Amino acid sequence: MEALKETQLYCPFAYIDGSWVAADSGEQIEVVNPATGEVFGTVPRLGRAETERAIAAADAALVGWRSLTAQERADILMKWHDLMFEHQDDLARIMTHEQGKPLKEAAGEIAYAASFLRWFAEEARRVYGETIPAAKPNQRIVITKQPVGVVGAITPWNFPAAMITRKAGAALAAGCTIVIKPASQTPFSATAMALLAERAGVPRGVFNVVPGRASEIASAMTESPLVRKITFTGSTEVGRQLMSQASRHIQKISLELGGNAPFIVFEDADLDAAVEGAMAAKFRNAGQTCICTNRFLVQSSVINAFCEKLAVAMNSELKVGDGTEPDINIGPLIDDKAVAKVSEHVHDAVDKGAELLLGGNPHPLGGNFFTPTLISFANADMKVAQEETFGPLAAVFPFEDEEDAVQMANDTEYGLASYFYSRDLGRVWRVADALEYGMVGINTGLISNTTAPFGGVKASGLGREGGHQGIEEFLETKYLCIDLG
Ligand SMILES: NC(=O)C1=CN([C@@H]2O[C@H](COP(=O)(O)OP(=O)(O)OC[C@H]3O[C@@H](n4cnc5c(N)ncnc54)[C@H](OP(=O)(O)O)[C@@H]3O)[C@@H](O)[C@H]2O)C=CC1
Ligand SMILES: O=C(O)[C@H](O)CS(=O)(=O)O
């Protein structure tokens, strides 16, 4: 890739046991730039045999890696962190070319991804055990924490760097080793990070990247008794499947799945602040995040004012185009299926009575570009009410009172992120308590950060990533009962 300062960061190979390898079959995956439709590059399409070799390498590396002190592991994670910042521009450029998000947003994701390496480098040194007063005078009870072992990870295309370090940072800090299958649409961010991990001193076998046939690689991971933990970010459909597969060897599992985030605006809200939060919560990554607002629930008394303000903000602030261009903040969707899904949700809503206020069609640029769209007076019968749109569609639903808002917000199988705006303290606590979600943004539309436990309930998954909870997912608790005789 000619535009890189450090051309070696473009790594068209898999990374197993410290070596850059091709697929046994010689097969390749074509990676397409979603903005141009051009082939950006190819990576090997690996399968079961290569994955089994990666698992064996991770298992062989486990003893040496877990025997390092927490400080030694932390120092290597911090070197990796520093290298990600040193190469931030190149990593962002790679991401924009394979995922489509604008360069500034891609650079922001690299910083976000690196922040997980720093956070878990710090957490590594705070994996504390405990002693418990024994029931018998000559006994001592000690609780220790130990790494679960080899981890199998499968990551999505929408955050091709951060979803890797949010898992690998925690796993390596805990003393685990890891085999990662990146999304086939965005493998170059993963292989570039493998190069930087190697340069940071991550020993061979500790961090492995296996692009390729998803179901075959997942089967190799879940059928291996050497793999003690599965961690996945992606669709609920695939998550369900992996949960079933992981039962074969009772593997620990963490699932960050789909969402259907409500964004509630009460009549006592600061409407300008609510619109600012709405723009952030809806249009980040062109709406392609699982915590993006999927339903705006706005109290009837302020719905017209809210929609007018939101339409003005969308018209004035959102610029659609190729993410390599300086003033663009809405890039292409990941592929034509994504465009079709947004179109389907818009047309279904309008056919069922929604009012189209802005946009409504694929962008004149064509390809995977979609015009940011605003519809109002949506209702529960529409697909946008129950399905995750995963695109730049803002759908506004009216509600009458607080009870109505909470009932509508909870009327979904998902429970990942939720948001609401109110300046009534009593209402803030009542609604925060009543929402069936893992995360609640209150008077803010941006909740992603390294320090807090990210995750959901119901069909949005199991477990938490980030925060102190994130490292616990890669640790086993051991109870020692010592009889002093
Ligand atoms: N929670 C989140 O952050 C995300 C949620 N999603 C949700 O998922 C929907 C579909 O997006 P999509 O990217 O297709 O999500 P998928 O769940 O299909 O893909 C996510 C990852 O899972 C892999 N995968 C696909 N099929 C299997 C399988 N049978 N066994 C094991 N791994 C598999 C993919 O590999 P490959 O790329 O090779 O197919 C990719 O690495 C989105 O519309 C959104 O609702 C999507 C992305 C992120
Ligand atoms: O902010 C994040 O961490 C992303 O939204 C994660 S995801 O759920 O969209 O993949």
Coordinates of C-alpha atoms and ligand atoms in Angstrom, one line a residue:
M1 CA 0.0 0.0 0.0
E2 CA 1.8 3.0 -1.4
A3 CA 0.4 5.7 1.0
L4 CA 2.0 4.2 4.1
K5 CA 5.0 5.7 5.8
E6 CA 5.9 2.3 7.1
T7 CA 5.1 0.0 4.2
Q8 CA 5.7 -3.2 6.3
L9 CA 2.5 -2.5 8.2
Y10 CA 0.7 -3.8 5.2
C11 CA 0.9 -7.5 6.0
P12 CA -0.9 -9.8 3.5
F13 CA -0.2 -12.9 5.6
A14 CA -1.5 -14.8 8.6
Y15 CA 0.6 -14.8 11.8
I16 CA 1.1 -18.1 13.6
D17 CA 3.8 -18.9 16.2
G18 CA 5.8 -15.9 15.3
S19 CA 5.8 -16.6 11.5
W20 CA 4.1 -14.9 8.6
V21 CA 2.3 -17.7 6.7
A22 CA 0.1 -18.4 3.7
A23 CA -2.9 -20.8 3.7
D24 CA -2.2 -24.5 3.2
S25 CA -4.5 -24.4 0.3
G26 CA -3.0 -21.3 -1.2
E27 CA -6.5 -19.7 -1.1
Q28 CA -6.8 -16.0 -0.7
I29 CA -9.5 -13.6 0.6
E30 CA -10.0 -10.4 -1.5
V31 CA -10.4 -7.3 0.7
V32 CA -12.4 -4.6 -0.9
N33 CA -12.3 -0.9 -0.2
P34 CA -16.0 -0.1 0.6
A35 CA -15.7 3.4 -0.7
T36 CA -14.3 2.5 -4.1
G37 CA -15.2 -1.1 -4.6
E38 CA -11.6 -1.8 -5.6
V39 CA -9.6 -4.7 -4.2
F40 CA -7.4 -3.2 -1.5
G41 CA -5.4 -6.4 -1.0
T42 CA -5.6 -10.1 -0.2
V43 CA -4.9 -12.2 2.8
P44 CA -4.7 -16.0 3.1
R45 CA -7.9 -17.9 3.7
L46 CA -6.9 -20.3 6.5
G47 CA -8.9 -23.3 7.7
R48 CA -9.0 -26.0 10.4
A49 CA -5.4 -27.3 10.0
E50 CA -3.8 -23.9 10.3
T51 CA -6.0 -23.0 13.2
E52 CA -5.0 -26.2 15.1
R53 CA -1.4 -25.3 14.5
A54 CA -2.0 -21.8 16.0
I55 CA -3.8 -23.3 19.0
A56 CA -0.8 -25.7 19.5
A57 CA 1.6 -22.7 19.3
A58 CA -0.5 -20.7 21.8
D59 CA -0.5 -23.7 24.2
A60 CA 3.2 -24.2 23.8
A61 CA 3.8 -20.5 24.6
L62 CA 1.5 -20.4 27.6
V63 CA 3.9 -21.6 30.3
G64 CA 6.6 -19.1 29.4
W65 CA 4.1 -16.2 29.0
R66 CA 2.2 -16.8 32.3
S67 CA 5.5 -17.3 34.2
L68 CA 6.6 -13.7 33.4
T69 CA 5.8 -11.3 36.2
A70 CA 2.8 -9.0 35.8
Q71 CA 5.2 -6.1 35.4
E72 CA 7.1 -7.9 32.6
R73 CA 3.8 -8.5 30.7
A74 CA 2.7 -5.0 31.4
D75 CA 6.0 -3.5 30.0
I76 CA 5.5 -5.5 26.8
L77 CA 1.9 -4.3 26.5
M78 CA 3.0 -0.7 27.0
K79 CA 5.6 -1.0 24.3
W80 CA 2.9 -2.3 22.0
H81 CA 0.7 0.7 23.1
D82 CA 3.5 3.1 22.2
L83 CA 4.1 1.5 18.8
M84 CA 0.4 1.8 18.0
F85 CA 0.6 5.6 18.6
E86 CA 3.9 5.9 16.8
H87 CA 2.2 4.3 13.7
Q88 CA -1.3 5.8 14.3
D89 CA -1.5 7.5 10.9
D90 CA -0.6 4.4 9.0
L91 CA -2.9 2.2 11.0
A92 CA -5.7 4.6 10.5
R93 CA -5.1 4.7 6.7
I94 CA -5.2 0.9 6.6
M95 CA -8.5 0.9 8.5
T96 CA -10.1 3.6 6.3
H97 CA -9.2 1.6 3.2
E98 CA -10.6 -1.7 4.5
Q99 CA -13.5 -0.5 6.7
G100 CA -14.4 2.8 5.3
K101 CA -14.6 5.0 8.4
P102 CA -13.1 8.5 7.9
L103 CA -9.4 8.9 8.6
K104 CA -10.0 11.1 11.7
E105 CA -12.4 8.5 13.1
A106 CA -10.1 5.7 12.3
A107 CA -7.2 7.5 14.1
G108 CA -9.6 7.9 17.0
E109 CA -10.2 4.1 17.0
I110 CA -6.4 3.5 17.0
A111 CA -6.1 5.6 20.1
Y112 CA -9.1 3.8 21.6
A113 CA -7.6 0.5 20.8
A114 CA -4.2 1.5 22.2
S115 CA -5.9 2.7 25.4
F116 CA -7.0 -0.9 26.1
L117 CA -3.3 -2.0 26.1
R118 CA -2.4 0.7 28.6
W119 CA -5.5 -0.1 30.8
F120 CA -4.8 -3.8 30.9
A121 CA -1.1 -3.2 31.4
E122 CA -2.1 -1.4 34.6
E123 CA -4.7 -4.0 35.5
A124 CA -2.1 -6.8 35.2
R125 CA -0.5 -5.6 38.3
R126 CA -3.7 -5.5 40.3
V127 CA -4.9 -9.1 39.9
Y128 CA -5.3 -9.5 43.6
G129 CA -6.2 -12.7 45.6
E130 CA -7.6 -12.7 49.1
T131 CA -7.4 -14.6 52.4
I132 CA -10.6 -15.6 54.2
P133 CA -10.8 -16.2 58.0
A134 CA -11.0 -20.0 58.3
A135 CA -13.7 -21.8 60.3
K136 CA -11.0 -23.9 61.9
P137 CA -8.1 -22.4 64.0
N138 CA -5.4 -24.5 62.3
Q139 CA -6.5 -23.7 58.7
R140 CA -5.8 -20.9 56.3
I141 CA -8.0 -20.1 53.3
V142 CA -6.4 -18.4 50.4
I143 CA -7.9 -17.4 47.1
T144 CA -5.6 -17.0 44.1
K145 CA -6.3 -15.9 40.5
Q146 CA -4.7 -17.7 37.5
P147 CA -5.0 -17.3 33.7
V148 CA -7.6 -19.4 32.1
G149 CA -5.1 -20.5 29.4
V150 CA -5.5 -20.5 25.5
V151 CA -8.1 -18.1 24.2
G152 CA -10.0 -18.2 20.9
A153 CA -11.2 -14.8 19.7
I154 CA -13.5 -13.9 16.8
T155 CA -13.8 -10.2 16.0
P156 CA -16.0 -7.9 13.8
W157 CA -15.4 -5.5 11.0
N158 CA -16.8 -2.4 12.6
F159 CA -14.0 -1.8 15.1
P160 CA -11.2 -3.8 13.5
A161 CA -8.5 -2.6 15.9
A162 CA -10.3 -1.9 19.2
M163 CA -12.2 -5.1 19.4
I164 CA -8.9 -7.0 19.1
T165 CA -7.0 -5.1 21.8
R166 CA -10.1 -5.0 24.1
K167 CA -9.8 -8.8 24.1
A168 CA -6.1 -9.5 23.6
G169 CA -5.0 -6.7 26.0
A170 CA -7.0 -8.3 28.8
A171 CA -6.0 -11.9 27.9
L172 CA -2.3 -11.2 27.6
A173 CA -2.3 -9.1 30.8
A174 CA -3.9 -12.0 32.7
G175 CA -1.2 -14.4 31.4
C176 CA -3.2 -16.1 28.6
T177 CA -2.3 -16.6 25.0
I178 CA -4.6 -16.0 22.1
V179 CA -5.7 -17.0 18.6
I180 CA -7.7 -14.4 16.8
K181 CA -9.9 -14.7 13.7
P182 CA -10.5 -11.2 12.4
A183 CA -13.5 -10.3 10.1
S184 CA -12.7 -11.2 6.5
Q185 CA -13.7 -7.7 5.5
T186 CA -11.0 -6.1 7.8
P187 CA -8.0 -8.4 8.3
F188 CA -5.3 -5.9 7.6
S189 CA -5.8 -3.9 10.8
A190 CA -5.3 -7.2 12.7
T191 CA -2.1 -8.3 10.8
A192 CA -0.6 -4.8 11.2
M193 CA -1.2 -5.0 15.0
A194 CA 0.5 -8.5 14.9
L195 CA 3.6 -6.9 13.4
L196 CA 3.6 -4.2 16.1
A197 CA 3.1 -6.9 18.8
E198 CA 6.1 -8.8 17.5
R199 CA 8.2 -5.6 17.5
A200 CA 7.0 -4.9 21.1
G201 CA 8.4 -8.2 22.2
V202 CA 5.3 -10.3 22.5
P203 CA 6.9 -13.8 22.3
R204 CA 6.1 -16.2 19.4
G205 CA 2.8 -18.1 19.9
V206 CA 1.4 -15.7 22.4
F207 CA -0.6 -13.7 19.8
N208 CA -1.8 -15.4 16.6
V209 CA -3.9 -14.0 13.7
V210 CA -5.8 -16.5 11.5
P211 CA -8.0 -14.9 8.8
G212 CA -10.1 -17.4 6.9
R213 CA -13.1 -19.6 6.8
A214 CA -15.1 -18.5 9.9
S215 CA -17.2 -21.6 10.7
E216 CA -14.2 -23.9 10.1
I217 CA -11.9 -21.8 12.3
A218 CA -14.6 -21.5 15.0
S219 CA -15.1 -25.3 15.0
A220 CA -11.3 -25.8 15.4
M221 CA -11.4 -23.4 18.4
T222 CA -14.5 -24.9 20.1
E223 CA -13.5 -28.5 19.4
S224 CA -10.1 -28.2 21.0
P225 CA -9.8 -29.0 24.7
L226 CA -6.7 -26.8 24.7
V227 CA -8.9 -23.7 24.2
R228 CA -10.3 -22.7 27.5
K229 CA -12.1 -19.5 26.6
I230 CA -14.0 -18.2 23.6
T231 CA -14.6 -14.4 23.2
F232 CA -16.7 -13.0 20.4
T233 CA -18.0 -9.7 19.2
G234 CA -20.6 -9.8 16.3
S235 CA -24.1 -10.8 15.5
T236 CA -26.4 -12.4 18.1
E237 CA -27.0 -15.2 15.5
V238 CA -23.4 -16.3 15.4
G239 CA -23.1 -15.7 19.2
R240 CA -25.8 -18.2 19.9
Q241 CA -24.1 -20.7 17.7
L242 CA -20.7 -20.2 19.4
M243 CA -22.3 -20.5 22.8
S244 CA -23.7 -23.9 21.8
Q245 CA -20.3 -25.0 20.3
A246 CA -18.4 -23.9 23.4
S247 CA -20.5 -26.2 25.6
R248 CA -18.7 -29.3 24.2
H249 CA -15.6 -28.6 26.4
I250 CA -17.3 -26.3 28.8
Q251 CA -15.3 -23.3 27.6
K252 CA -15.7 -20.0 29.3
I253 CA -17.4 -17.6 26.9
S254 CA -17.8 -13.8 26.5
L255 CA -20.3 -12.5 23.9
E256 CA -20.7 -8.9 22.8
L257 CA -23.6 -9.1 20.4
G258 CA -26.2 -7.0 18.7
G259 CA -28.2 -4.1 20.2
N260 CA -31.3 -2.0 19.7
A261 CA -30.5 1.1 21.7
P262 CA -33.3 3.4 22.7
F263 CA -32.5 7.1 23.1
I264 CA -35.2 8.7 25.3
V265 CA -35.8 12.4 25.2
F266 CA -38.1 13.6 28.0
E267 CA -39.9 17.0 27.9
D268 CA -37.7 18.3 30.7
A269 CA -34.5 17.6 28.7
D270 CA -32.2 20.3 27.4
L271 CA -33.1 19.8 23.8
D272 CA -29.9 21.3 22.3
A273 CA -27.9 18.9 24.5
A274 CA -30.1 16.0 23.5
V275 CA -29.6 16.8 19.8
E276 CA -25.8 17.0 20.3
G277 CA -25.9 13.6 22.1
A278 CA -28.2 12.2 19.4
M279 CA -25.7 13.1 16.6
A280 CA -22.9 11.3 18.5
A281 CA -24.9 8.3 19.5
K282 CA -26.5 7.8 16.0
F283 CA -23.8 8.6 13.4
R284 CA -20.6 7.3 14.9
N285 CA -19.1 4.9 12.3
A286 CA -22.0 5.8 10.0
G287 CA -24.3 4.2 12.5
Q288 CA -22.4 0.9 12.3
T289 CA -21.9 0.2 16.0
C290 CA -23.9 -2.0 18.3
I291 CA -24.3 0.8 20.7
C292 CA -25.6 3.3 18.1
T293 CA -29.1 4.6 18.8
N294 CA -31.6 2.5 16.9
R295 CA -34.8 4.1 18.2
F296 CA -35.3 7.7 19.3
L297 CA -38.2 7.8 21.8
V298 CA -39.3 11.4 22.2
Q299 CA -42.1 12.8 24.4
S300 CA -44.9 14.0 22.2
S301 CA -44.8 17.5 23.6
V302 CA -41.3 18.1 22.3
I303 CA -41.1 15.7 19.3
N304 CA -41.6 18.5 16.6
A305 CA -39.0 20.7 18.2
F306 CA -36.5 17.8 18.6
C307 CA -37.0 16.7 15.0
E308 CA -36.5 20.2 13.6
K309 CA -33.3 20.7 15.6
L310 CA -32.0 17.2 14.7
A311 CA -32.7 17.8 11.0
V312 CA -30.8 21.1 11.1
A313 CA -27.8 19.4 12.7
M314 CA -27.9 16.5 10.3
N315 CA -28.0 18.8 7.3
S316 CA -25.3 21.1 8.5
E317 CA -22.9 18.6 10.2
L318 CA -22.9 15.4 8.2
K319 CA -20.7 15.1 5.1
V320 CA -20.9 11.8 3.1
G321 CA -18.0 10.6 1.0
D322 CA -14.7 8.7 0.8
G323 CA -13.1 8.6 4.3
T324 CA -9.7 9.7 2.9
E325 CA -11.1 13.1 2.0
P326 CA -10.5 15.7 4.8
D327 CA -14.0 17.0 5.5
I328 CA -15.9 13.7 5.4
N329 CA -17.5 12.4 8.6
I330 CA -19.8 9.8 7.1
G331 CA -18.1 7.1 5.1
P332 CA -19.5 4.2 3.1
L333 CA -21.4 1.4 4.8
I334 CA -19.4 -1.9 4.9
D335 CA -21.1 -3.5 1.8
D336 CA -24.1 -3.6 -0.4
K337 CA -26.0 -5.9 2.1
A338 CA -25.8 -3.1 4.7
V339 CA -27.1 -0.5 2.2
A340 CA -30.0 -2.8 1.3
K341 CA -30.9 -3.3 5.0
V342 CA -31.0 0.5 5.7
S343 CA -33.2 1.0 2.5
E344 CA -35.5 -1.8 3.7
H345 CA -36.0 -0.3 7.1
V346 CA -36.7 3.2 5.6
H347 CA -39.2 1.9 3.0
D348 CA -40.9 -0.4 5.5
A349 CA -41.3 2.5 8.0
V350 CA -42.7 4.9 5.4
D351 CA -45.1 2.2 4.0
K352 CA -46.4 1.8 7.6
G353 CA -47.0 5.5 8.2
A354 CA -43.7 7.1 9.2
E355 CA -43.0 10.6 8.0
L356 CA -39.8 11.0 6.0
L357 CA -38.2 14.3 7.1
L358 CA -34.6 13.9 5.5
G359 CA -32.8 11.6 3.1
G360 CA -34.4 8.3 2.6
N361 CA -32.3 6.9 -0.3
P362 CA -28.8 5.6 -1.1
H363 CA -26.5 8.6 -1.7
P364 CA -25.9 10.1 -5.2
L365 CA -22.3 8.9 -4.9
G366 CA -23.7 5.4 -5.4
G367 CA -21.9 2.3 -4.2
N368 CA -22.1 1.8 -0.4
F369 CA -22.9 5.4 0.4
F370 CA -26.2 6.1 2.1
T371 CA -27.8 9.6 2.8
P372 CA -28.3 10.2 6.5
T373 CA -32.0 9.8 7.0
L374 CA -34.6 11.1 9.5
I375 CA -38.1 9.7 9.9
S376 CA -40.6 10.6 12.5
F377 CA -43.8 9.2 14.0
A378 CA -42.4 5.7 13.7
N379 CA -44.3 2.9 15.5
A380 CA -43.7 -0.6 17.0
D381 CA -45.0 -2.4 13.8
M382 CA -42.0 -1.3 11.8
K383 CA -38.8 -3.3 11.3
V384 CA -36.7 -0.5 12.6
A385 CA -38.4 -1.0 16.0
Q386 CA -37.2 -4.6 16.4
E387 CA -34.2 -5.0 14.2
E388 CA -30.8 -3.4 14.4
T389 CA -30.5 -1.1 11.4
F390 CA -26.7 -0.7 11.6
G391 CA -26.7 2.4 9.4
P392 CA -27.4 6.2 9.3
L393 CA -31.1 6.1 9.9
A394 CA -32.6 8.1 12.8
A395 CA -36.1 6.8 13.5
V396 CA -38.2 8.9 16.0
F397 CA -41.0 7.3 18.0
P398 CA -43.4 9.5 20.1
F399 CA -44.3 8.5 23.7
E400 CA -46.7 10.0 26.2
D401 CA -45.3 9.5 29.7
E402 CA -42.4 8.0 31.7
E403 CA -44.1 4.6 32.0
D404 CA -44.7 4.6 28.3
A405 CA -41.1 5.4 27.5
V406 CA -39.7 2.7 29.7
Q407 CA -42.1 0.1 28.3
M408 CA -41.1 1.0 24.7
A409 CA -37.4 1.1 25.5
N410 CA -37.5 -2.4 27.1
D411 CA -39.7 -3.9 24.3
T412 CA -36.8 -5.7 22.6
E413 CA -34.9 -8.9 22.9
Y414 CA -31.7 -6.8 23.1
G415 CA -30.1 -5.1 26.1
L416 CA -26.8 -3.6 25.3
A417 CA -26.7 0.3 25.4
S418 CA -29.5 2.8 26.2
Y419 CA -29.6 6.6 26.5
F420 CA -31.9 9.2 28.0
Y421 CA -32.0 12.9 28.6
S422 CA -33.7 14.4 31.6
R423 CA -32.9 17.1 34.2
D424 CA -35.3 15.6 36.8
L425 CA -33.1 13.9 39.4
G426 CA -35.9 11.6 40.6
R427 CA -36.7 10.6 37.0
V428 CA -33.0 9.9 36.3
W429 CA -32.8 7.3 39.0
R430 CA -36.2 5.8 38.3
V431 CA -35.5 5.4 34.6
A432 CA -31.9 4.2 35.1
D433 CA -33.1 1.5 37.4
A434 CA -36.0 0.5 35.1
L435 CA -34.0 0.1 31.8
E436 CA -33.1 -3.5 31.0
Y437 CA -29.7 -2.8 29.5
G438 CA -26.0 -3.3 30.4
M439 CA -25.1 0.3 29.8
V440 CA -27.1 3.6 30.3
G441 CA -25.9 7.0 29.0
I442 CA -27.6 9.7 31.0
N443 CA -27.5 13.2 29.3
T444 CA -24.7 11.9 27.1
G445 CA -24.6 10.0 23.7
L446 CA -21.0 8.8 24.1
I447 CA -20.4 6.0 26.6
S448 CA -17.5 4.0 25.2
N449 CA -14.4 4.2 27.3
T450 CA -11.6 1.9 28.5
T451 CA -12.4 2.2 32.2
A452 CA -16.0 0.9 32.3
P453 CA -17.3 -2.6 31.9
F454 CA -18.8 -2.8 28.3
G455 CA -21.5 -5.4 27.7
G456 CA -25.1 -6.2 27.6
V457 CA -27.9 -8.5 28.9
K458 CA -30.6 -10.7 27.2
A459 CA -29.7 -11.2 23.4
S460 CA -26.9 -8.7 23.6
G461 CA -24.5 -11.1 25.2
L462 CA -22.7 -12.3 28.2
G463 CA -19.7 -10.9 30.2
R464 CA -18.0 -7.6 30.2
E465 CA -15.0 -6.1 28.4
G466 CA -12.9 -3.2 29.6
G467 CA -12.9 -1.9 33.1
H468 CA -11.6 -4.2 35.9
Q469 CA -14.3 -6.7 35.0
G470 CA -12.6 -7.2 31.6
I471 CA -9.5 -8.9 33.0
E472 CA -11.6 -11.1 35.2
E473 CA -13.0 -12.8 32.1
F474 CA -9.6 -14.3 31.5
L475 CA -8.9 -15.4 35.0
E476 CA -9.9 -18.5 37.0
T477 CA -10.4 -18.3 40.8
K478 CA -8.6 -21.0 42.8
Y479 CA -9.4 -21.7 46.5
L480 CA -6.6 -23.1 48.7
C481 CA -7.5 -24.7 52.0
I482 CA -4.3 -25.1 54.0
D483 CA -4.3 -27.3 57.1
L484 CA -1.4 -26.3 59.4
G485 CA -1.5 -29.6 61.2
Ligands
LIG1 N1 -21.6 -6.4 18.7 C1 -20.9 -5.8 17.7 O1 -20.0 -5.0 17.9 C2 -21.2 -6.2 16.3 C3 -22.5 -6.6 15.9 N2 -22.8 -6.9 14.6 C4 -24.1 -7.3 14.3 O2 -24.0 -8.4 13.4 C5 -24.7 -8.1 12.2 C6 -24.0 -8.7 11.0 O3 -22.7 -8.2 10.9 P1 -21.6 -9.2 10.6 O4 -20.3 -8.6 10.4 O5 -22.1 -10.1 9.4 O6 -21.5 -10.1 11.9 P2 -21.1 -11.6 12.0 O7 -21.4 -12.0 13.3 O8 -21.5 -12.4 10.8 O9 -19.4 -11.5 11.9 C7 -18.7 -11.2 13.1 C8 -17.5 -12.2 13.1 O10 -18.0 -13.5 13.2 C9 -17.5 -14.3 12.1 N3 -18.4 -15.3 11.8 C10 -19.4 -15.3 10.8 N4 -20.0 -16.5 10.8 C11 -19.5 -17.2 11.7 C12 -19.7 -18.6 12.2 N5 -20.7 -19.3 11.7 N6 -19.0 -19.0 13.2 C13 -18.0 -18.3 13.8 N7 -17.7 -17.0 13.4 C14 -18.5 -16.5 12.4 C15 -17.2 -13.3 11.0 O11 -16.2 -13.9 10.1 P3 -16.3 -13.4 8.6 O12 -16.0 -12.0 8.5 O13 -15.2 -14.3 7.9 O14 -17.7 -13.8 8.1 C16 -16.6 -12.1 11.8 O15 -15.3 -12.3 12.1 C17 -24.6 -6.6 12.1 O16 -25.7 -6.1 11.3 C18 -24.8 -6.2 13.6 O17 -26.2 -6.3 13.9 C19 -21.8 -6.8 13.7 C20 -20.5 -6.3 14.0 C21 -20.2 -5.9 15.3
LIG2 O1 -17.8 1.7 21.3 C1 -17.5 0.5 21.2 O2 -16.7 -0.1 21.9 C2 -18.1 -0.1 20.0 O3 -19.4 0.4 19.9 C3 -18.2 -1.6 20.2 S1 -19.3 -2.4 19.2 O4 -20.2 -3.0 20.2 O5 -20.0 -1.5 18.3 O6 -18.5 -3.4 18.5

